[in-house]
Short mmCIF file of C-alpha atoms in Angstrom, two decimals:
data_model
loop_
_atom_site.label_atom_id
_atom_site.label_comp_id
_atom_site.label_asym_id
_atom_site.label_seq_id
_atom_site.Cartn_x
_atom_site.Cartn_y
_atom_site.Cartn_z
CA UNK W 136 -47.99 -74.94 53.65
CA UNK W 137 -49.63 -72.44 55.08
CA UNK W 138 -48.79 -68.91 53.51
CA UNK W 139 -46.43 -67.40 56.34
CA UNK W 140 -44.25 -71.00 56.75
CA UNK W 141 -43.94 -69.85 52.88
CA UNK W 142 -42.94 -66.42 53.98
CA UNK W 143 -40.47 -67.89 56.16
CA UNK W 144 -38.87 -70.30 54.01
CA UNK W 145 -38.60 -68.86 50.97
CA UNK W 146 -37.07 -65.39 53.13
CA UNK W 147 -34.92 -68.22 53.93
CA UNK W 148 -34.13 -69.73 50.45
CA UNK W 149 -30.43 -68.75 49.06
CA UNK W 150 -30.86 -66.74 45.65
CA UNK W 151 -29.40 -69.15 42.75
CA UNK W 152 -26.41 -67.92 40.50
CA UNK W 153 -27.72 -69.65 37.82
CA UNK W 154 -25.44 -68.53 35.14
CA UNK W 155 -28.30 -68.66 32.22
CA UNK W 156 -30.44 -66.55 34.58
CA UNK W 157 -29.36 -64.13 36.66
CA UNK W 158 -29.08 -60.21 36.94
CA UNK W 159 -26.16 -58.21 37.83
CA UNK W 160 -27.03 -57.25 41.35
CA UNK W 161 -30.57 -57.10 40.48
CA UNK W 162 -33.42 -58.58 43.61
CA UNK W 163 -36.17 -60.69 42.33
CA UNK W 164 -39.54 -60.99 44.42
CA UNK W 165 -41.63 -63.36 43.87
CA UNK W 166 -46.17 -63.45 44.49
CA UNK W 167 -47.55 -66.35 46.02
CA UNK W 168 -51.17 -66.79 46.68
CA UNK W 169 -51.99 -65.11 49.56
CA UNK W 170 -49.02 -64.38 50.72
CA UNK W 171 -45.68 -63.79 49.30
CA UNK W 172 -41.90 -64.32 50.13
CA UNK W 173 -38.82 -62.23 48.06
CA UNK W 174 -35.50 -63.64 47.68
CA UNK W 175 -32.51 -61.60 47.18
CA UNK W 176 -28.95 -62.10 46.62
CA UNK W 177 -26.56 -60.13 44.95
CA UNK W 178 -24.60 -61.58 42.58
CA UNK W 179 -21.58 -60.01 39.30
CA UNK W 180 -22.64 -60.27 36.23
CA UNK W 181 -19.76 -61.10 33.48
CA UNK W 182 -21.23 -58.42 30.81
CA UNK W 183 -23.35 -55.66 32.02
CA UNK W 184 -26.06 -56.72 29.81
CA UNK W 185 -29.89 -56.81 29.96
CA UNK W 186 -31.31 -60.94 28.45
CA UNK W 187 -33.65 -60.36 26.42
CA UNK W 188 -35.58 -63.50 26.42
CA UNK W 189 -39.41 -63.55 26.87
CA UNK W 190 -39.69 -62.33 30.62
CA UNK W 191 -42.43 -64.20 31.74
CA UNK W 192 -40.52 -67.42 31.05
CA UNK W 193 -37.47 -65.84 32.26
CA UNK W 194 -39.38 -64.72 35.30
CA UNK W 195 -40.92 -68.66 36.02
CA UNK W 196 -37.39 -69.60 35.04
CA UNK W 197 -35.41 -67.48 38.25
CA UNK W 198 -38.47 -69.43 40.90
CA UNK W 199 -37.26 -73.27 39.48
CA UNK W 200 -34.30 -72.19 39.42
CA UNK W 201 -34.01 -70.95 43.18
CA UNK W 202 -36.47 -73.86 44.13
CA UNK W 203 -33.77 -76.48 42.54
CA UNK W 204 -31.45 -74.33 44.95
CA UNK W 205 -34.00 -74.83 48.02
CA UNK W 206 -33.92 -78.49 47.55
CA UNK W 207 -30.31 -78.76 47.33
CA UNK W 208 -27.96 -81.21 45.75
CA UNK W 209 -29.60 -84.66 46.66
CA UNK W 210 -29.60 -88.12 45.68
CA UNK W 211 -32.29 -87.59 42.54
CA UNK W 212 -29.37 -85.05 41.15
CA UNK W 213 -26.29 -87.75 41.50
CA UNK W 214 -28.26 -90.42 40.05
CA UNK W 215 -28.15 -88.01 36.65
CA UNK W 216 -24.82 -87.09 37.50
CA UNK W 217 -24.48 -91.08 36.48
CA UNK W 218 -26.85 -91.12 33.83
CA UNK W 219 -26.31 -88.22 32.39
CA UNK W 220 -22.35 -89.04 32.22
CA UNK W 221 -23.27 -91.79 29.89
CA UNK W 222 -24.06 -89.22 27.28
CA UNK W 223 -20.28 -87.94 27.69
CA UNK W 224 -19.16 -91.83 27.75
CA UNK W 225 -20.97 -91.67 24.11
CA UNK W 226 -19.70 -89.30 23.00
CA UNK W 227 -15.40 -90.16 23.30
CA UNK W 228 -16.63 -93.70 22.94
CA UNK W 229 -17.48 -93.65 19.29
CA UNK W 230 -14.74 -91.19 17.95
CA UNK W 231 -12.62 -94.21 19.31
CA UNK W 232 -13.94 -97.32 17.98
CA UNK W 233 -13.88 -95.55 14.49
CA UNK W 234 -10.43 -95.34 14.61
CA UNK W 235 -9.86 -98.37 16.33
CA UNK W 236 -11.70 -100.64 13.79
CA UNK W 237 -9.93 -98.74 10.63
CA UNK W 238 -6.98 -101.18 10.20
CA UNK W 239 -8.83 -104.03 10.57
CA UNK W 240 -11.35 -102.49 8.11
CA UNK W 241 -9.29 -101.11 5.67
CA UNK W 242 -7.47 -104.80 5.61
CA UNK W 243 -10.91 -106.19 4.64
CA UNK W 244 -12.50 -103.84 2.83
CA UNK W 245 -10.15 -101.97 0.92
CA UNK W 246 -11.24 -98.80 1.11
CA UNK W 247 -9.58 -95.38 2.24
CA UNK W 248 -9.64 -95.37 5.32
CA UNK W 249 -10.32 -91.79 6.23
CA UNK W 250 -14.36 -92.15 4.64
CA UNK W 251 -15.21 -94.10 7.09
CA UNK W 252 -14.11 -91.00 9.52
CA UNK W 253 -15.79 -88.68 6.85
CA UNK W 254 -19.41 -90.24 7.40
CA UNK W 255 -19.09 -90.30 11.04
CA UNK W 256 -18.38 -86.31 11.30
CA UNK W 257 -21.49 -85.88 9.05
CA UNK W 258 -23.62 -87.69 11.36
CA UNK W 259 -22.29 -86.38 14.38
CA UNK W 260 -23.12 -82.81 12.27
CA UNK W 261 -26.29 -83.70 11.81
CA UNK W 262 -27.20 -85.01 14.86
CA UNK W 263 -26.00 -81.88 16.55
CA UNK W 264 -28.10 -79.49 14.81
CA UNK W 265 -31.06 -82.41 14.84
CA UNK W 266 -31.54 -82.88 18.74
CA UNK W 267 -31.40 -79.60 20.00
CA UNK W 268 -34.78 -78.60 18.61
CA UNK W 269 -36.18 -82.08 18.95
CA UNK W 270 -36.23 -81.57 22.90
CA UNK W 271 -37.98 -78.58 22.60
CA UNK W 272 -41.38 -80.14 20.96
CA UNK W 273 -40.79 -83.73 21.78
CA UNK W 274 -39.82 -82.96 25.58
CA UNK W 275 -35.97 -83.85 27.09
CA UNK W 276 -37.09 -86.97 28.55
CA UNK W 277 -37.76 -89.20 25.49
CA UNK W 278 -34.63 -87.53 23.61
CA UNK W 279 -32.24 -87.69 26.40
CA UNK W 280 -33.37 -92.32 26.13
CA UNK W 281 -33.33 -91.77 22.25
CA UNK W 282 -29.90 -90.68 21.40
CA UNK W 283 -28.38 -94.15 23.13
CA UNK W 284 -30.61 -96.36 21.64
CA UNK W 285 -29.92 -95.52 18.05
CA UNK W 286 -26.72 -95.43 18.60
CA UNK W 287 -26.28 -98.55 19.61
CA UNK W 288 -29.19 -100.74 17.61
CA UNK W 289 -26.67 -98.71 14.22
CA UNK W 290 -24.07 -99.86 15.53
CA UNK W 291 -25.13 -103.28 16.04
CA UNK W 292 -26.36 -103.97 12.34
CA UNK W 293 -23.45 -101.79 10.98
CA UNK W 294 -21.26 -105.43 12.76
CA UNK W 295 -23.23 -107.37 9.42
CA UNK W 296 -21.56 -104.78 7.09
CA UNK W 297 -20.98 -106.50 3.77
CA UNK W 298 -19.14 -103.87 2.16
CA UNK W 299 -17.16 -100.67 2.79
CA UNK W 300 -20.45 -98.28 1.94
CA UNK W 301 -22.54 -99.89 4.14
CA UNK W 302 -20.26 -99.59 7.14
CA UNK W 303 -19.53 -95.72 7.00
CA UNK W 304 -23.19 -95.27 5.93
CA UNK W 305 -23.99 -96.90 9.39
CA UNK W 306 -21.41 -94.69 11.05
CA UNK W 307 -23.30 -92.00 9.50
CA UNK W 308 -26.72 -92.96 10.85
CA UNK W 309 -25.11 -94.18 14.27
CA UNK W 310 -23.38 -91.04 14.70
CA UNK W 311 -26.94 -89.18 14.41
CA UNK W 312 -27.53 -90.31 17.81
CA UNK W 313 -23.99 -89.60 19.47
CA UNK W 314 -24.50 -86.01 18.49
CA UNK W 315 -27.10 -85.62 20.19
CA UNK W 316 -25.86 -86.77 23.23
CA UNK W 317 -23.66 -83.28 24.79
CA UNK W 318 -26.51 -80.99 23.65
CA UNK W 319 -29.25 -83.26 25.26
CA UNK W 320 -27.32 -84.79 28.32
CA UNK W 321 -26.49 -81.26 29.28
CA UNK W 322 -29.88 -79.27 28.93
CA UNK W 323 -30.96 -81.91 30.99
CA UNK W 324 -28.49 -82.19 33.63
CA UNK W 325 -28.40 -77.85 34.15
CA UNK W 326 -31.60 -78.17 34.55
CA UNK W 327 -31.95 -79.87 37.69
CA UNK W 328 -28.49 -79.34 39.52
CA UNK W 329 -29.10 -76.37 41.61
CA UNK W 330 -26.84 -73.33 40.94
CA UNK W 331 -24.01 -74.02 43.45
CA UNK W 332 -23.30 -76.98 41.92
CA UNK W 333 -22.88 -76.18 38.18
CA UNK W 334 -19.13 -76.87 38.06
CA UNK W 335 -20.00 -80.70 37.94
CA UNK W 336 -20.34 -79.68 33.99
CA UNK W 337 -17.05 -80.00 34.25
CA UNK W 338 -16.26 -82.84 36.80
CA UNK W 339 -19.29 -85.07 34.18
CA UNK W 340 -16.39 -84.94 31.38
CA UNK W 341 -15.31 -87.80 33.87
CA UNK W 342 -17.49 -90.37 32.01
CA UNK W 343 -15.75 -88.51 28.33
CA UNK W 344 -12.18 -90.42 29.94
CA UNK W 345 -14.44 -92.98 30.92
CA UNK W 346 -15.70 -94.10 27.14
CA UNK W 347 -11.54 -94.37 25.57
CA UNK W 348 -10.60 -96.55 28.74
CA UNK W 349 -14.19 -98.49 28.38
CA UNK W 350 -13.71 -98.99 24.41
CA UNK W 351 -10.09 -99.63 24.59
CA UNK W 352 -10.11 -101.83 27.11
CA UNK W 353 -12.90 -104.49 24.99
CA UNK W 354 -11.10 -103.38 21.88
CA UNK W 355 -7.89 -105.21 22.99
CA UNK W 356 -8.36 -108.57 23.23
CA UNK W 357 -11.42 -108.40 20.51
CA UNK W 358 -9.41 -107.02 17.76
CA UNK W 359 -5.83 -108.34 18.50
CA UNK W 360 -6.91 -111.81 18.53
CA UNK W 361 -9.58 -111.76 15.68
CA UNK W 362 -8.03 -109.94 12.97
CA UNK W 363 -6.09 -110.17 9.82
CA UNK W 364 -2.57 -110.16 10.04
CA UNK W 365 -2.45 -107.98 7.05
CA UNK W 366 -4.84 -106.68 3.71
CA UNK W 367 -2.55 -108.88 1.37
CA UNK W 368 -5.00 -112.09 2.74
CA UNK W 369 -8.25 -110.97 4.78
CA UNK W 370 -11.10 -113.05 4.62
CA UNK W 371 -14.37 -112.07 6.64
CA UNK W 372 -14.14 -115.46 7.93
CA UNK W 373 -10.49 -114.72 9.50
CA UNK W 374 -11.56 -110.68 10.64
CA UNK W 375 -14.00 -111.18 12.87
CA UNK W 376 -12.32 -108.93 16.00
CA UNK W 377 -13.83 -104.91 14.68
CA UNK W 378 -17.31 -106.56 14.01
CA UNK W 379 -17.50 -108.35 17.45
CA UNK W 380 -16.15 -105.16 18.70
CA UNK W 381 -19.42 -102.88 17.54
CA UNK W 382 -21.90 -106.30 18.22
CA UNK W 383 -20.28 -105.14 21.97
CA UNK W 384 -20.54 -101.67 21.89
CA UNK W 385 -23.83 -101.07 20.64
CA UNK W 386 -25.06 -103.33 23.23
CA UNK W 387 -23.62 -101.77 26.21
CA UNK W 388 -25.71 -98.35 24.21
CA UNK W 389 -28.41 -100.87 24.27
CA UNK W 390 -28.32 -101.42 28.20
CA UNK W 391 -27.09 -97.95 29.04
CA UNK W 392 -30.80 -96.96 27.15
CA UNK W 393 -32.81 -99.60 29.12
CA UNK W 394 -31.00 -98.38 32.07
CA UNK W 395 -31.77 -94.77 31.95
CA UNK W 396 -35.71 -95.79 30.47
CA UNK W 397 -36.46 -98.49 33.19
CA UNK W 398 -34.48 -98.20 35.94
CA UNK W 399 -34.10 -94.42 36.31
CA UNK W 400 -37.12 -92.68 37.18
CA UNK W 401 -35.74 -89.65 34.55
CA UNK W 402 -38.95 -86.58 35.52
CA UNK W 403 -39.40 -84.45 32.43
CA UNK W 404 -37.35 -81.28 32.96
CA UNK W 405 -39.89 -78.18 35.29
CA UNK W 406 -38.66 -75.79 32.37
CA UNK W 407 -39.58 -77.85 29.70
CA UNK W 408 -43.33 -78.29 31.35
CA UNK W 409 -43.08 -75.00 32.15
CA UNK W 410 -41.95 -73.02 28.31
CA UNK W 411 -45.48 -75.66 27.40
CA UNK W 412 -48.01 -73.42 29.59
CA UNK W 413 -47.59 -76.80 32.22
CA UNK W 414 -47.15 -75.30 34.99
CA UNK W 415 -48.77 -77.03 37.23
CA UNK W 416 -46.93 -80.68 35.67
CA UNK W 417 -43.29 -78.06 36.38
CA UNK W 418 -44.17 -77.87 40.05
CA UNK W 419 -45.15 -81.59 40.54
CA UNK W 420 -41.91 -82.65 38.96
CA UNK W 421 -40.03 -79.90 41.69
CA UNK W 422 -41.67 -81.97 44.47
CA UNK W 423 -41.65 -85.12 43.09
CA UNK W 424 -37.55 -84.27 42.97
CA UNK W 425 -37.54 -82.76 46.39
CA UNK W 426 -38.84 -86.44 48.23
CA UNK W 427 -36.98 -88.21 46.44
CA UNK W 428 -34.15 -86.31 48.38
CA UNK W 429 -35.47 -86.22 51.50
CA UNK W 430 -36.85 -82.69 51.95
CA UNK W 431 -39.87 -80.25 50.79
CA UNK W 432 -40.06 -77.15 48.45
CA UNK W 433 -41.71 -74.05 48.96
CA UNK W 434 -42.71 -73.57 45.16
CA UNK W 435 -46.13 -73.80 44.73
CA UNK W 436 -48.06 -73.88 41.08
CA UNK W 437 -49.45 -69.91 42.17
CA UNK W 438 -45.61 -68.41 42.26
CA UNK W 439 -45.06 -69.52 38.37
CA UNK W 440 -49.00 -68.36 37.69
CA UNK W 441 -48.55 -64.91 39.48
CA UNK W 442 -45.75 -63.84 37.20
CA UNK W 443 -48.36 -63.58 34.33
CA UNK W 444 -50.14 -62.21 36.11
CA UNK W 445 -47.21 -58.94 36.71
CA UNK W 446 -46.27 -58.86 33.71
CA UNK W 447 -50.45 -58.33 32.45
CA UNK W 448 -51.59 -57.43 28.62
CA UNK W 449 -52.03 -60.24 26.41
CA UNK W 450 -51.52 -63.85 25.51
CA UNK W 451 -48.25 -63.65 24.16
CA UNK W 452 -48.07 -65.38 20.42
CA UNK W 453 -44.07 -66.28 18.44
CA UNK W 454 -44.13 -62.71 16.94
CA UNK W 455 -44.34 -61.13 20.44
CA UNK W 456 -48.44 -59.85 19.53
CA UNK W 457 -50.62 -59.32 21.91
CA UNK W 458 -53.93 -60.81 22.26
CA UNK W 459 -57.29 -60.43 24.66
CA UNK W 460 -57.74 -64.01 26.09
CA UNK W 461 -59.56 -65.65 29.25
CA UNK W 462 -61.11 -63.55 32.57
CA UNK W 463 -57.91 -62.47 33.21
CA UNK W 464 -55.87 -60.87 30.63
CA UNK W 465 -52.25 -61.77 31.00
CA UNK W 466 -49.49 -62.11 29.56
CA UNK W 467 -48.77 -65.66 28.39
CA UNK W 468 -46.22 -67.60 25.91
CA UNK W 469 -47.63 -69.24 23.25
CA UNK W 470 -47.29 -73.05 24.21
CA UNK W 471 -47.54 -75.03 20.72
CA UNK W 472 -45.47 -77.31 19.37
CA UNK W 473 -44.88 -74.74 16.91
CA UNK W 474 -44.50 -72.25 19.04
CA UNK W 475 -41.66 -74.10 20.59
CA UNK W 476 -40.26 -75.09 16.69
CA UNK W 477 -40.19 -71.08 16.59
CA UNK W 478 -38.47 -70.14 19.62
CA UNK W 479 -35.70 -72.76 18.77
CA UNK W 480 -35.29 -71.90 15.19
CA UNK W 481 -35.13 -67.63 16.88
CA UNK W 482 -31.23 -68.61 18.05
CA UNK W 483 -30.44 -68.19 14.07
CA UNK W 484 -32.26 -64.91 13.42
CA UNK W 485 -29.84 -62.47 12.66
CA UNK W 486 -30.61 -60.32 15.77
CA UNK W 487 -28.74 -62.84 17.67
CA UNK W 488 -26.01 -63.09 15.63
CA UNK W 489 -25.90 -59.49 16.22
CA UNK W 490 -25.93 -59.63 19.76
CA UNK W 491 -23.35 -61.85 19.80
CA UNK W 492 -21.05 -58.91 18.20
CA UNK W 493 -23.22 -55.85 19.93
CA UNK W 494 -19.80 -54.57 21.31
CA UNK W 495 -16.45 -54.63 20.44
CA UNK W 496 -15.21 -56.48 23.52
CA UNK W 497 -18.23 -58.89 23.42
CA UNK W 498 -17.56 -59.21 19.49
CA UNK W 499 -13.54 -59.74 20.00
CA UNK W 500 -14.75 -62.56 22.86
CA UNK W 501 -17.36 -64.56 20.63
CA UNK W 502 -14.91 -64.93 17.27
CA UNK W 503 -12.10 -65.95 20.01
CA UNK W 504 -13.88 -68.78 20.98
CA UNK W 505 -15.73 -69.50 17.34
CA UNK W 506 -12.08 -69.58 16.45
CA UNK W 507 -11.00 -72.21 19.41
CA UNK W 508 -13.77 -74.30 18.45
CA UNK W 509 -13.10 -74.34 15.05
CA UNK W 510 -9.06 -75.05 15.58
CA UNK W 511 -10.00 -77.97 18.38
CA UNK W 512 -12.39 -79.75 16.24
CA UNK W 513 -10.02 -80.43 13.89
CA UNK W 514 -7.17 -80.61 15.82
CA UNK W 515 -8.56 -83.59 17.66
CA UNK W 516 -10.65 -86.03 15.54
CA UNK W 517 -6.90 -85.61 13.07
CA UNK W 518 -5.13 -86.66 15.65
CA UNK W 519 -7.56 -89.01 17.67
CA UNK W 520 -8.77 -90.77 14.73
CA UNK W 521 -5.77 -92.08 13.19
CA UNK W 522 -3.65 -92.27 16.37
CA UNK W 523 -3.70 -95.84 16.65
CA UNK W 524 -2.28 -96.16 12.86
CA UNK W 525 0.41 -93.77 13.64
CA UNK W 526 1.36 -96.01 17.00
CA UNK W 527 1.28 -99.28 14.61
CA UNK W 528 3.67 -97.62 12.17
CA UNK W 529 6.10 -96.19 15.10
CA UNK W 530 6.07 -99.37 16.58
CA UNK W 531 6.57 -101.38 13.99
CA UNK W 532 10.00 -98.91 13.26
CA UNK W 533 10.82 -100.01 16.73
CA UNK W 534 9.52 -103.02 15.98
CA UNK W 535 7.34 -103.95 18.23
CA UNK W 536 3.98 -103.05 15.74
CA UNK W 537 1.55 -105.73 16.83
CA UNK W 538 -1.96 -105.35 17.20
CA UNK W 539 -1.00 -106.48 20.84
CA UNK W 540 1.09 -103.70 21.64
CA UNK W 541 -0.65 -101.05 20.08
CA UNK W 542 -3.81 -101.21 21.49
CA UNK W 543 -2.43 -102.14 24.84
CA UNK W 544 -0.35 -98.55 24.83
CA UNK W 545 -4.18 -97.58 23.62
CA UNK W 546 -5.45 -98.81 26.93
CA UNK W 547 -2.79 -97.07 28.97
CA UNK W 548 -3.21 -94.34 27.12
CA UNK W 549 -6.98 -94.45 28.00
CA UNK W 550 -6.67 -94.76 31.49
CA UNK W 551 -4.07 -91.66 31.76
CA UNK W 552 -6.68 -89.31 31.14
CA UNK W 553 -9.41 -90.70 33.31
CA UNK W 554 -7.66 -87.93 36.11
CA UNK W 555 -7.66 -85.26 33.83
CA UNK W 556 -11.62 -84.69 34.15
CA UNK W 557 -10.93 -84.67 38.37
CA UNK W 558 -8.12 -82.03 37.14
CA UNK W 559 -10.65 -80.07 35.70
CA UNK W 560 -12.69 -79.44 38.15
CA UNK W 561 -9.98 -78.56 40.55
CA UNK W 562 -8.17 -75.86 38.55
CA UNK W 563 -11.31 -73.85 37.24
CA UNK W 564 -11.91 -72.69 40.92
CA UNK W 565 -8.65 -71.49 41.39
CA UNK W 566 -7.64 -67.64 41.56
CA UNK W 567 -6.10 -65.89 39.47
CA UNK W 568 -6.89 -69.44 36.97
CA UNK W 569 -9.36 -69.84 36.69
CA UNK W 570 -11.49 -71.36 33.50
CA UNK W 571 -9.89 -68.72 30.68
CA UNK W 572 -6.14 -70.21 32.49
CA UNK W 573 -6.97 -73.57 32.93
CA UNK W 574 -8.10 -73.90 29.18
CA UNK W 575 -4.52 -71.59 27.50
CA UNK W 576 -2.38 -73.77 29.81
CA UNK W 577 -3.77 -77.01 29.00
CA UNK W 578 -4.26 -76.59 25.53
CA UNK W 579 -0.57 -75.28 24.68
CA UNK W 580 0.86 -78.31 26.94
CA UNK W 581 -1.08 -80.71 24.77
CA UNK W 582 0.32 -79.49 21.24
CA UNK W 583 3.37 -79.06 22.90
CA UNK W 584 3.04 -82.45 24.19
CA UNK W 585 2.06 -83.56 20.15
CA UNK W 586 4.76 -82.12 19.18
CA UNK W 587 7.29 -83.71 21.55
CA UNK W 588 5.97 -87.04 20.14
CA UNK W 589 7.40 -87.11 16.83
CA UNK W 590 10.70 -86.92 18.65
CA UNK W 591 10.59 -90.26 19.61
CA UNK W 592 12.94 -92.69 18.94
CA UNK W 593 11.59 -96.22 21.16
CA UNK W 594 8.43 -97.39 21.78
CA UNK W 595 8.31 -96.17 25.54
CA UNK W 596 9.28 -92.69 24.52
CA UNK W 597 6.64 -92.77 22.30
CA UNK W 598 4.13 -93.93 24.58
CA UNK W 599 4.90 -91.65 27.34
CA UNK W 600 4.54 -88.38 24.76
CA UNK W 601 1.05 -89.58 24.40
CA UNK W 602 0.12 -90.37 27.99
CA UNK W 603 0.88 -86.22 28.75
CA UNK W 604 -1.37 -85.71 25.40
CA UNK W 605 -4.06 -87.53 26.63
CA UNK W 606 -4.34 -86.49 30.39
CA UNK W 607 -3.97 -82.70 28.81
CA UNK W 608 -6.52 -82.92 26.26
CA UNK W 609 -8.88 -84.16 28.73
CA UNK W 610 -8.42 -81.24 31.15
CA UNK W 611 -8.95 -78.63 28.00
CA UNK W 612 -12.17 -80.96 26.37
CA UNK W 613 -13.71 -81.12 30.21
CA UNK W 614 -13.43 -76.80 30.77
CA UNK W 615 -14.54 -76.10 27.30
CA UNK W 616 -17.65 -77.45 26.60
CA UNK W 617 -18.44 -75.95 30.02
CA UNK W 618 -16.87 -72.87 29.44
CA UNK W 619 -17.74 -71.95 26.44
CA UNK W 620 -21.43 -71.50 27.41
CA UNK W 621 -20.72 -68.88 30.02
CA UNK W 622 -19.74 -67.01 27.77
CA UNK W 623 -22.26 -66.05 25.89
CA UNK W 624 -25.35 -63.72 27.30
CA UNK W 625 -28.16 -65.48 27.98
CA UNK W 626 -30.42 -63.71 24.98
CA UNK W 627 -27.32 -64.56 22.45
CA UNK W 628 -26.84 -68.09 23.83
CA UNK W 629 -28.39 -70.28 21.65
CA UNK W 630 -27.05 -68.58 18.37
CA UNK W 631 -23.52 -68.38 20.28
CA UNK W 632 -23.94 -72.16 21.10
CA UNK W 633 -25.01 -73.51 17.46
CA UNK W 634 -22.13 -71.41 16.09
CA UNK W 635 -19.62 -73.08 17.92
CA UNK W 636 -20.93 -76.55 17.80
CA UNK W 637 -21.39 -75.65 13.86
CA UNK W 638 -17.67 -74.43 13.58
CA UNK W 639 -16.01 -77.49 15.83
CA UNK W 640 -17.91 -80.58 13.65
CA UNK W 641 -17.18 -78.69 9.97
CA UNK W 642 -13.95 -78.29 10.83
CA UNK W 643 -13.99 -82.33 12.03
CA UNK W 644 -15.44 -82.76 9.11
CA UNK W 645 -12.79 -81.34 7.53
CA UNK W 646 -10.01 -83.96 9.52
CA UNK W 647 -10.76 -86.72 7.23
CA UNK W 648 -11.04 -84.59 4.42
CA UNK W 649 -7.02 -83.74 4.53
CA UNK W 650 -6.06 -87.17 5.96
CA UNK W 651 -7.22 -88.23 2.02
CA UNK W 652 -4.85 -86.17 0.87
CA UNK W 653 -2.11 -86.31 3.49
CA UNK W 654 0.67 -88.96 4.14
CA UNK W 655 -0.02 -90.91 7.17
CA UNK W 656 2.87 -92.79 7.01
CA UNK W 657 4.51 -89.05 7.84
CA UNK W 658 4.22 -87.29 11.16
CA UNK W 659 2.40 -84.66 9.26
CA UNK W 660 -0.76 -85.06 10.85
CA UNK W 661 0.65 -84.98 14.32
CA UNK W 662 2.67 -82.11 13.39
CA UNK W 663 -0.31 -80.12 12.13
CA UNK W 664 -2.64 -81.12 15.44
CA UNK W 665 -0.06 -80.41 17.91
CA UNK W 666 0.26 -76.22 15.80
CA UNK W 667 -4.27 -75.85 16.16
CA UNK W 668 -3.89 -76.64 19.77
CA UNK W 669 -0.78 -74.42 21.09
CA UNK W 670 -2.27 -71.73 18.94
CA UNK W 671 -5.41 -72.30 20.00
CA UNK W 672 -4.39 -72.24 23.50
CA UNK W 673 -2.51 -68.10 22.65
CA UNK W 674 -5.84 -67.63 21.75
CA UNK W 675 -7.72 -68.51 24.49
CA UNK W 676 -5.36 -66.84 26.56
CA UNK W 677 -6.70 -63.48 25.13
CA UNK W 678 -10.49 -63.97 26.13
CA UNK W 679 -11.52 -60.72 27.49
CA UNK W 680 -14.14 -62.57 30.18
CA UNK W 681 -12.93 -64.96 33.06
CA UNK W 682 -16.44 -66.51 34.53
CA UNK W 683 -14.82 -67.63 37.56
CA UNK W 684 -16.87 -66.52 40.82
CA UNK W 685 -19.41 -65.00 38.53
CA UNK W 686 -22.70 -65.49 37.62
CA UNK W 687 -23.67 -65.54 33.50
CA UNK W 688 -26.24 -63.12 32.74
#
């Protein structure tokens, strides 16, 4: 493509409204080779604040964002929507798995069931902290595949556990893989889709609902037909259902990992390649995606190299110091693996934490987000981890507490959750409602349904209330996972995401500890969960920013 053609094509290219990199009402001009192209856009930002990231990286990332906006949403991105959805699928499946096998493993091993959930939540915390750094060092592609593989291998191994200690330990290890799914998969998805389609991050939560549905459908015949009726006499030979279930779900994870690795031709993230100094490879990936979609891209390597020429200076190290290097005096990033680690670890630096509280309004927003994530992190596993036990005990009061009825109800609840994700994607774009209103309403109603479930006097009434809870909680999570990064400025977004995720996982660890000392034969855990949901919903209403129709900086 000639310089003239390149200029004409890029002048027609709309400015990508990437919520990570768009500045308020700023035009961006990019030069490439002998010719140059100007890409203009006017966007309304949530914050009036500079991005604060490495200016070389930010300028190059803008070019890549605009290149994907030019390519548009095509076959590659839709296939990625499917394989990235496997991560959401896994993220909800495995907390459901531990809840579904809780009764049979307690009957067989005669131990305190919440220890299984405790092991799982510790693994989730470790996984969430580890895989973010790993994806910056090893690349997105390998982590994208490894997380599901680790989950599958250790879940299959857990099916052969000889005792409770082995089972809880293996649950912790498979959860290390599960914990890395959303941090890695959401990054991969967002780095390949055009900004005009970033709302699909909310729609991806439909896979979250599918995870619960598939787990419940498979558990229904296996655990219902191959489990001990009680703990009084429960040898291994009479209690194989939960083991078959782990073999099946672990095998499914291995299958999904194989689909990612062997069937879908996953390209390395262009932003990762660019961040490691591999500009030519980043451009090549963009052109491969364009070719896969049946279109052409005007991106050239010169566009990225010209960024460094325009900034001038020395070589930029990890500490921000410059040095003279090369025939052309350019300001470039340190592209070593160590620099990648340092850039990731920097999200925990004091300056980035202070940035989240730089103004009264921003500090207020950050504090509320932390509280919402923490409360929901405690409420959801406290309810979800023991809902099967609760349904069984309530059903026993109604004279229908069989394993079959329990898991039949679980499947019904799972089906109800699927349309919740679709509704969330529609509601977040509604005027006067948006992200904040959708999150608040769905969270409050979730708590109301939980409170109402304690009033049930028939099995059908109890099932109906829980159907309402499942539906609204899927709306809530679909919005929560998508809206939180939008409410942090780019220069501090890594720290913000790390803080809220850590709060969520730490409080998730508290859930089984509370359950160890709570009377699970009563409705107390349900009341605690309902109260936390309602309080979180009202807190969401107090958030000072509404991201709908605005670009995050």
